[in-house]
Tab-separated table of C-alpha atoms and ligand atoms in Angstrom:
chain	number	residue	atom	x	y	z
A	1001	UNK	CA	104.983	-65.053	-116.097
A	1002	UNK	CA	108.320	-63.457	-115.089
A	1003	UNK	CA	107.605	-60.564	-112.754
A	1004	UNK	CA	110.116	-57.989	-111.465
A	1005	UNK	CA	109.210	-56.505	-108.075
A	1006	UNK	CA	110.708	-53.507	-106.262
A	1007	UNK	CA	109.865	-53.301	-102.557
A	1008	UNK	CA	109.252	-57.072	-102.656
A	1009	UNK	CA	110.850	-57.426	-99.208
A	1010	UNK	CA	108.340	-55.062	-97.546
A	1011	UNK	CA	104.980	-55.553	-95.858
A	1012	UNK	CA	102.851	-55.679	-99.029
A	1013	UNK	CA	105.639	-57.009	-101.262
A	1014	UNK	CA	106.321	-60.109	-99.146
A	1015	UNK	CA	102.650	-61.147	-99.159
A	1016	UNK	CA	102.380	-60.424	-102.875
A	1017	UNK	CA	105.573	-62.274	-103.849
A	1018	UNK	CA	104.431	-65.326	-101.863
A	1019	UNK	CA	101.069	-65.376	-103.675
A	1020	UNK	CA	102.631	-64.841	-107.119
A	1021	UNK	CA	104.988	-67.789	-106.559
A	1022	UNK	CA	102.061	-69.914	-105.325
A	1023	UNK	CA	100.260	-69.114	-108.585
A	1024	UNK	CA	103.240	-70.371	-110.630
A	1025	UNK	CA	104.865	-67.052	-111.561
A	1026	UNK	CA	108.591	-66.406	-111.301
A	1027	UNK	CA	109.395	-63.379	-109.174
A	1028	UNK	CA	112.628	-61.367	-109.217
A	1029	UNK	CA	112.884	-59.111	-106.166
A	1030	UNK	CA	115.163	-56.082	-106.217
A	1031	UNK	CA	116.539	-55.268	-102.766
A	1032	UNK	CA	119.189	-52.913	-101.433
A	1033	UNK	CA	120.520	-55.617	-99.098
A	1034	UNK	CA	120.503	-59.115	-100.522
A	1035	UNK	CA	122.233	-60.659	-97.470
A	1036	UNK	CA	118.970	-61.112	-95.587
A	1037	UNK	CA	117.229	-63.168	-98.302
A	1038	UNK	CA	117.679	-66.607	-99.808
A	1039	UNK	CA	116.283	-67.546	-103.204
A	1040	UNK	CA	113.723	-70.331	-103.393
A	1041	UNK	CA	111.542	-72.090	-105.924
A	1042	UNK	CA	110.027	-69.376	-108.111
A	1043	UNK	CA	111.794	-66.475	-106.415
A	1044	UNK	CA	115.202	-64.860	-106.867
A	1045	UNK	CA	116.764	-61.708	-105.457
A	1046	UNK	CA	119.074	-59.175	-107.048
A	1047	UNK	CA	120.899	-56.444	-105.205
A	1048	UNK	CA	120.720	-52.814	-106.201
A	1049	UNK	CA	119.527	-49.435	-105.043
A	1050	UNK	CA	116.459	-48.532	-107.098
A	1051	UNK	CA	117.020	-44.814	-106.491
A	1052	UNK	CA	120.245	-45.127	-108.463
A	1053	UNK	CA	120.755	-46.501	-111.948
A	1054	UNK	CA	122.931	-49.612	-112.163
A	1055	UNK	CA	123.383	-53.170	-113.342
A	1056	UNK	CA	119.990	-54.121	-111.847
A	1057	UNK	CA	118.275	-52.201	-114.646
A	1058	UNK	CA	119.456	-54.719	-117.258
A	1059	UNK	CA	117.358	-57.442	-115.570
A	1060	UNK	CA	114.123	-55.466	-115.882
A	1061	UNK	CA	113.975	-55.819	-119.670
A	1062	UNK	CA	113.563	-59.607	-119.437
A	1063	UNK	CA	110.328	-59.534	-117.449
A	1064	UNK	CA	106.758	-59.524	-118.703
A	1065	UNK	CA	105.531	-57.418	-115.776
A	1066	UNK	CA	107.017	-55.002	-113.264
A	1067	UNK	CA	105.413	-54.248	-109.904
A	1068	UNK	CA	106.771	-51.158	-108.189
A	1069	UNK	CA	106.317	-51.105	-104.401
A	1070	UNK	CA	109.555	-49.491	-103.179
A	1071	UNK	CA	109.390	-46.486	-100.900
A	1072	UNK	CA	110.712	-45.374	-97.517
A	1073	UNK	CA	108.159	-45.552	-94.701
A	1074	UNK	CA	105.988	-42.475	-94.115
A	1075	UNK	CA	105.176	-43.556	-90.519
A	1076	UNK	CA	107.685	-41.199	-88.944
A	1077	UNK	CA	108.040	-37.559	-87.980
A	1078	UNK	CA	108.416	-35.584	-91.199
A	1079	UNK	CA	111.489	-33.383	-91.327
A	1080	UNK	CA	113.046	-31.813	-94.386
A	1081	UNK	CA	115.460	-34.794	-94.603
A	1082	UNK	CA	112.846	-37.516	-94.057
A	1083	UNK	CA	110.521	-35.899	-96.617
A	1084	UNK	CA	113.333	-35.914	-99.189
A	1085	UNK	CA	113.934	-39.632	-98.523
A	1086	UNK	CA	110.197	-40.414	-98.717
A	1087	UNK	CA	110.006	-38.603	-102.049
A	1088	UNK	CA	113.262	-39.724	-103.692
A	1089	UNK	CA	112.723	-43.383	-102.763
A	1090	UNK	CA	109.545	-43.296	-104.851
A	1091	UNK	CA	110.142	-40.843	-107.692
A	1092	UNK	CA	113.764	-41.754	-108.504
A	1093	UNK	CA	112.967	-45.473	-108.243
A	1094	UNK	CA	110.060	-45.108	-110.667
A	1095	UNK	CA	112.104	-43.016	-113.120
A	1096	UNK	CA	114.916	-45.591	-113.085
A	1097	UNK	CA	112.459	-48.455	-113.608
A	1098	UNK	CA	110.751	-46.711	-116.500
A	1099	UNK	CA	114.060	-45.919	-118.103
A	1100	UNK	CA	114.984	-49.629	-117.825
A	1101	UNK	CA	111.657	-50.625	-119.416
A	1102	UNK	CA	112.529	-48.611	-122.523
A	1103	UNK	CA	114.703	-51.550	-123.624
A	1104	UNK	CA	112.165	-54.298	-122.907
A	1105	UNK	CA	112.919	-57.557	-124.683
A	1106	UNK	CA	109.412	-58.903	-123.968
A	1107	UNK	CA	106.313	-57.791	-125.900
A	1108	UNK	CA	103.232	-56.246	-124.252
A	1109	UNK	CA	104.723	-55.570	-120.872
A	1110	UNK	CA	102.833	-54.231	-117.881
A	1111	UNK	CA	103.957	-51.828	-115.157
A	1112	UNK	CA	101.843	-51.791	-111.988
A	1113	UNK	CA	103.158	-48.881	-109.977
A	1114	UNK	CA	102.086	-47.690	-106.547
A	1115	UNK	CA	100.475	-44.496	-105.441
A	1116	UNK	CA	98.268	-43.775	-102.443
A	1117	UNK	CA	94.819	-42.395	-101.670
A	1118	UNK	CA	96.699	-39.389	-100.308
A	1119	UNK	CA	96.656	-38.376	-104.007
A	1120	UNK	CA	93.235	-36.803	-103.382
A	1121	UNK	CA	94.381	-34.664	-100.427
A	1122	UNK	CA	92.153	-34.111	-97.367
A	1123	UNK	CA	88.383	-34.227	-97.957
A	1124	UNK	CA	85.148	-34.233	-95.986
A	1125	UNK	CA	82.559	-36.933	-96.548
A	1126	UNK	CA	82.134	-36.889	-100.330
A	1127	UNK	CA	82.984	-40.057	-102.290
A	1128	UNK	CA	86.192	-39.970	-104.297
A	1129	UNK	CA	86.592	-42.145	-107.370
A	1130	UNK	CA	89.479	-42.318	-109.836
A	1131	UNK	CA	88.242	-39.309	-111.818
A	1132	UNK	CA	88.590	-36.876	-108.866
A	1133	UNK	CA	91.254	-34.185	-108.899
A	1134	UNK	CA	94.469	-34.382	-106.859
A	1135	UNK	CA	95.081	-32.389	-103.681
A	1136	UNK	CA	98.029	-30.104	-103.090
A	1137	UNK	CA	99.623	-31.069	-99.757
A	1138	UNK	CA	102.966	-32.914	-99.456
A	1139	UNK	CA	101.575	-36.426	-100.008
A	1140	UNK	CA	99.233	-35.369	-102.822
A	1141	UNK	CA	102.066	-33.626	-104.712
A	1142	UNK	CA	104.285	-36.649	-104.152
A	1143	UNK	CA	101.602	-39.017	-105.504
A	1144	UNK	CA	100.991	-36.794	-108.518
A	1145	UNK	CA	104.691	-36.807	-109.464
A	1146	UNK	CA	105.038	-40.535	-108.631
A	1147	UNK	CA	102.138	-41.360	-110.967
A	1148	UNK	CA	103.448	-39.059	-113.720
A	1149	UNK	CA	106.851	-40.781	-113.562
A	1150	UNK	CA	105.196	-44.208	-113.995
A	1151	UNK	CA	102.859	-43.081	-116.787
A	1152	UNK	CA	105.930	-42.119	-118.854
A	1153	UNK	CA	106.339	-45.855	-119.569
A	1154	UNK	CA	103.207	-45.798	-121.736
A	1155	UNK	CA	105.330	-43.900	-124.288
A	1156	UNK	CA	107.235	-47.153	-124.842
A	1157	UNK	CA	104.066	-49.197	-125.367
A	1158	UNK	CA	103.914	-50.438	-121.761
A	1159	UNK	CA	100.456	-50.914	-120.150
A	1160	UNK	CA	100.638	-48.791	-117.012
A	1161	UNK	CA	98.341	-49.338	-114.028
A	1162	UNK	CA	98.589	-47.108	-110.970
A	1163	UNK	CA	97.374	-48.564	-107.663
A	1164	UNK	CA	96.106	-45.774	-105.399
A	1165	UNK	CA	96.431	-47.835	-102.240
A	1166	UNK	CA	94.400	-47.217	-99.089
A	1167	UNK	CA	95.499	-48.004	-95.530
A	1168	UNK	CA	96.592	-51.630	-95.759
A	1169	UNK	CA	95.519	-53.833	-92.844
A	1170	UNK	CA	97.706	-56.893	-92.441
A	1171	UNK	CA	99.188	-59.244	-89.910
A	1172	UNK	CA	102.812	-58.144	-90.098
A	1173	UNK	CA	103.375	-54.442	-90.649
A	1174	UNK	CA	101.558	-51.339	-91.807
A	1175	UNK	CA	99.047	-49.320	-89.783
A	1176	UNK	CA	97.901	-52.146	-87.473
A	1177	UNK	CA	101.475	-52.752	-86.317
A	1178	UNK	CA	101.503	-49.133	-85.094
A	1179	UNK	CA	98.008	-49.147	-83.606
A	1180	UNK	CA	97.506	-52.543	-81.983
A	1181	UNK	CA	100.166	-52.134	-79.235
A	1182	UNK	CA	98.527	-48.851	-78.117
A	1183	UNK	CA	95.063	-50.419	-78.155
A	1184	UNK	CA	96.372	-53.412	-76.179
A	1185	UNK	CA	97.598	-50.968	-73.517
A	1186	UNK	CA	94.024	-49.614	-73.380
A	1187	UNK	CA	95.054	-46.369	-75.119
A	1188	UNK	CA	92.832	-46.708	-78.192
A	1189	UNK	CA	90.779	-43.603	-78.894
A	1190	UNK	CA	89.609	-41.579	-81.902
A	1191	UNK	CA	91.865	-38.870	-83.298
A	1192	UNK	CA	90.718	-35.252	-83.531
A	1193	UNK	CA	87.008	-35.063	-84.377
A	1194	UNK	CA	86.961	-38.805	-85.169
A	1195	UNK	CA	84.736	-37.970	-88.144
A	1196	UNK	CA	87.475	-38.219	-90.781
A	1197	UNK	CA	87.047	-41.171	-93.160
A	1198	UNK	CA	89.546	-43.953	-93.226
A	1199	UNK	CA	89.743	-45.867	-96.501
A	1200	UNK	CA	91.312	-49.202	-95.707
A	1201	UNK	CA	91.965	-52.552	-97.424
A	1202	UNK	CA	92.725	-56.078	-96.186
A	1203	UNK	CA	96.193	-57.169	-97.362
A	1204	UNK	CA	94.791	-60.338	-98.974
A	1205	UNK	CA	92.328	-58.314	-101.057
A	1206	UNK	CA	95.172	-56.048	-102.147
A	1207	UNK	CA	97.221	-59.072	-103.218
A	1208	UNK	CA	94.188	-60.413	-105.142
A	1209	UNK	CA	93.821	-57.006	-106.835
A	1210	UNK	CA	97.384	-57.271	-108.172
A	1211	UNK	CA	96.606	-60.719	-109.635
A	1212	UNK	CA	93.381	-59.334	-111.151
A	1213	UNK	CA	95.187	-56.345	-112.690
A	1214	UNK	CA	97.946	-58.533	-114.151
A	1215	UNK	CA	95.260	-60.538	-115.993
A	1216	UNK	CA	92.979	-57.710	-117.115
A	1217	UNK	CA	94.799	-56.380	-120.147
A	1218	UNK	CA	92.105	-53.772	-120.758
A	1219	UNK	CA	92.679	-52.065	-117.397
A	1220	UNK	CA	95.101	-49.169	-117.173
A	1221	UNK	CA	95.584	-45.825	-115.453
A	1222	UNK	CA	94.687	-45.138	-111.813
A	1223	UNK	CA	92.798	-47.769	-109.795
A	1224	UNK	CA	91.604	-47.105	-106.238
A	1225	UNK	CA	92.698	-50.056	-104.098
A	1226	UNK	CA	90.401	-49.682	-101.085
A	1227	UNK	CA	87.539	-51.703	-99.645
A	1228	UNK	CA	84.065	-50.481	-100.690
A	1229	UNK	CA	83.195	-49.484	-97.105
A	1230	UNK	CA	85.388	-46.656	-95.781
A	1231	UNK	CA	84.597	-45.905	-92.121
A	1232	UNK	CA	85.025	-42.913	-89.834
A	1233	UNK	CA	88.021	-42.830	-87.514
A	1234	UNK	CA	85.603	-43.235	-84.589
A	1235	UNK	CA	84.027	-46.389	-86.112
A	1236	UNK	CA	87.492	-47.755	-86.868
A	1237	UNK	CA	88.568	-47.234	-83.253
A	1238	UNK	CA	85.474	-48.999	-81.910
A	1239	UNK	CA	85.782	-51.952	-84.319
A	1240	UNK	CA	89.502	-52.408	-83.643
A	1241	UNK	CA	88.924	-52.335	-79.869
A	1242	UNK	CA	86.203	-54.978	-80.266
A	1243	UNK	CA	88.431	-57.196	-82.455
A	1244	UNK	CA	91.176	-57.315	-79.811
A	1245	UNK	CA	88.701	-57.266	-76.917
A	1246	UNK	CA	90.030	-54.082	-75.348
A	1247	UNK	CA	88.046	-51.081	-74.162
A	1248	UNK	CA	88.417	-47.873	-76.166
A	1249	UNK	CA	87.908	-44.279	-75.006
A	1250	UNK	CA	85.393	-42.425	-77.064
A	1251	UNK	CA	86.827	-39.089	-75.936
A	1252	UNK	CA	89.231	-38.197	-78.722
A	1253	UNK	CA	92.950	-37.313	-78.696
A	1254	UNK	CA	92.854	-33.541	-79.378
A	1255	UNK	CA	94.231	-32.601	-82.793
A	1256	UNK	CA	96.772	-30.106	-81.447
A	1257	UNK	CA	98.381	-32.790	-79.241
A	1258	UNK	CA	98.726	-35.112	-82.214
A	1259	UNK	CA	100.339	-32.318	-84.215
A	1260	UNK	CA	102.833	-31.669	-81.412
A	1261	UNK	CA	103.745	-35.372	-81.204
A	1262	UNK	CA	103.729	-36.241	-84.893
A	1263	UNK	CA	104.355	-32.881	-86.603
A	1264	UNK	CA	103.027	-32.552	-90.176
A	1265	UNK	CA	102.322	-36.318	-90.312
A	1266	UNK	CA	99.837	-35.760	-87.448
A	1267	UNK	CA	97.863	-33.551	-89.818
A	1268	UNK	CA	97.415	-36.512	-92.186
A	1269	UNK	CA	95.942	-38.600	-89.349
A	1270	UNK	CA	93.431	-35.863	-88.556
A	1271	UNK	CA	92.134	-35.579	-92.111
A	1272	UNK	CA	90.637	-38.283	-94.252
A	1273	UNK	CA	89.262	-39.345	-97.576
A	1274	UNK	CA	86.219	-41.419	-98.458
A	1275	UNK	CA	87.677	-43.309	-101.417
A	1276	UNK	CA	85.625	-45.807	-103.438
A	1277	UNK	CA	87.048	-48.582	-105.673
A	1278	UNK	CA	84.842	-47.681	-108.654
A	1279	UNK	CA	87.030	-49.104	-111.411
A	1280	UNK	CA	87.505	-52.431	-109.615
A	1281	UNK	CA	83.797	-52.821	-108.871
A	1282	UNK	CA	82.870	-51.872	-112.456
A	1283	UNK	CA	85.372	-54.478	-113.703
A	1284	UNK	CA	83.736	-57.183	-111.553
A	1285	UNK	CA	86.368	-57.543	-108.817
A	1286	UNK	CA	84.848	-59.256	-105.775
A	1287	UNK	CA	86.248	-58.275	-102.373
A	1288	UNK	CA	86.768	-61.096	-99.898
A	1289	UNK	CA	86.732	-58.567	-97.031
A	1290	UNK	CA	84.383	-55.708	-97.959
A	1291	UNK	CA	83.503	-54.922	-94.289
A	1292	UNK	CA	85.936	-53.700	-91.644
A	1293	UNK	CA	84.619	-55.926	-88.877
A	1294	UNK	CA	85.242	-59.098	-90.935
A	1295	UNK	CA	88.692	-57.888	-91.999
A	1296	UNK	CA	89.781	-57.159	-88.414
A	1297	UNK	CA	88.275	-60.370	-87.065
A	1298	UNK	CA	90.232	-62.292	-89.714
A	1299	UNK	CA	93.501	-60.503	-88.896
A	1300	UNK	CA	93.221	-60.148	-85.127
A	1301	UNK	CA	90.226	-62.042	-83.812
B	165	NAP	N1	101.177	-50.027	-96.301
B	165	NAP	C1	100.246	-49.144	-96.576
B	165	NAP	O1	99.264	-48.947	-95.819
B	165	NAP	C2	100.345	-48.330	-97.860
B	165	NAP	C3	99.325	-47.396	-98.146
B	165	NAP	C4	99.411	-46.659	-99.315
B	165	NAP	C5	100.489	-46.823	-100.175
B	165	NAP	N2	101.459	-47.727	-99.860
B	165	NAP	C6	102.617	-47.849	-100.771
B	165	NAP	O2	102.798	-49.206	-101.135
B	165	NAP	C7	104.194	-49.495	-101.236
B	165	NAP	C8	104.499	-50.717	-100.359
B	165	NAP	O3	104.131	-50.422	-99.014
B	165	NAP	P1	104.691	-51.289	-97.780
B	165	NAP	O4	103.854	-50.930	-96.621
B	165	NAP	O5	104.839	-52.698	-98.198
B	165	NAP	O6	106.126	-50.637	-97.586
B	165	NAP	P2	107.366	-51.197	-96.708
B	165	NAP	O7	107.016	-52.390	-95.919
B	165	NAP	O8	107.903	-50.009	-95.975
B	165	NAP	O9	108.389	-51.684	-97.831
B	165	NAP	C9	108.823	-50.882	-98.869
B	165	NAP	C10	110.109	-51.412	-99.476
B	165	NAP	O10	110.758	-50.289	-100.072
B	165	NAP	C11	112.161	-50.426	-99.985
B	165	NAP	N3	112.716	-49.176	-99.434
B	165	NAP	C12	112.599	-48.701	-98.164
B	165	NAP	N4	113.273	-47.550	-98.034
B	165	NAP	C13	113.816	-47.293	-99.250
B	165	NAP	C14	114.635	-46.252	-99.749
B	165	NAP	N5	115.034	-45.226	-98.973
B	165	NAP	N6	115.016	-46.304	-101.042
B	165	NAP	C15	114.630	-47.317	-101.844
B	165	NAP	N7	113.866	-48.357	-101.433
B	165	NAP	C16	113.468	-48.322	-100.149
B	165	NAP	C17	112.481	-51.575	-99.034
B	165	NAP	O11	113.101	-52.629	-99.784
B	165	NAP	P3	114.643	-53.084	-99.539
B	165	NAP	O12	114.999	-52.709	-98.143
B	165	NAP	O13	114.606	-54.567	-99.766
B	165	NAP	O14	115.443	-52.368	-100.567
B	165	NAP	C18	111.112	-52.016	-98.502
B	165	NAP	O15	110.965	-53.404	-98.462
B	165	NAP	C19	104.943	-48.235	-100.768
B	165	NAP	O16	105.388	-47.547	-101.904
B	165	NAP	C20	103.888	-47.435	-100.040
B	165	NAP	O17	104.076	-46.043	-100.151
B	165	NAP	C21	101.422	-48.484	-98.724
């Protein structure tokens, strides 16, 4: 299958593109800076800024599936400017992709677009499946608009799947890249009350979910991409410390300090969501890493 990928140079996109090529697909990666990448067997790169329309859009129409992973990192202090970049890099990209899919030359195309579990906003300990309502903070509003932009493609007969992705745990990038150095310095400790739920997923399970969703033509709409066992921040801290054999402090970093250091993003770290992958489990998807301890041992042990 010919698959067009935005964000295919990023943390998730690199792992996904590698797996798709391994499985015999041909992947076209859109990147803003082609200089850093060389094409190989089963993979080619085209240059273009997905937040702007351009010649890159003509390529989209020749692909059977489009996977949309582009988006500026949220792991930074949120200012008015950085929030605009975080938002535009997702919403404008998705609008431009959908507009390009209007002219698809291939029948029965699929768009798998990203969203995040932040869609649900902060919650206590109740389970959240795909039918739950969105929240109303910055990330929730962003996810709502990001999803709406992608769902527009269904008007052109495209099957649209929205991956509400949890905190991706992987070897090169994402949350662990931020956390492990601190834990290695012996600075690992829970955040705030430590009771907030952290809904995570192993990068290899996420990649396998994309393959599953490409195949399952009856699946559409939002799909929670999280492991079936969300843990509290305190449990996460303990398990991560154990995986890298470092002591952790069970006295927590006070919430107000985190807010001073990280600003509004600190607030996100202090609140959580207990998200469950109901649609995937109902559809028979089998997680290779359903438990946090096994996932962290595999990645770091
Ligand atoms: N990682 C997680 O834990 C997680 C959790 C929930 C949701 N997600 C979502 O999943 C997607 C992939 O995540 P990731 O961790 O793989 O992200 P990533 O490593 O930061 O990569 C995202 C890609 O987006 C492109 N990009 C960056 N800034 C951009 C901008 N200003 N305008 C347009 N494109 C830009 C980059 O491609 P080029 O530089 O090649 O153009 C980059 O490779 C993102 O949309 C993210 O929001 C991730």
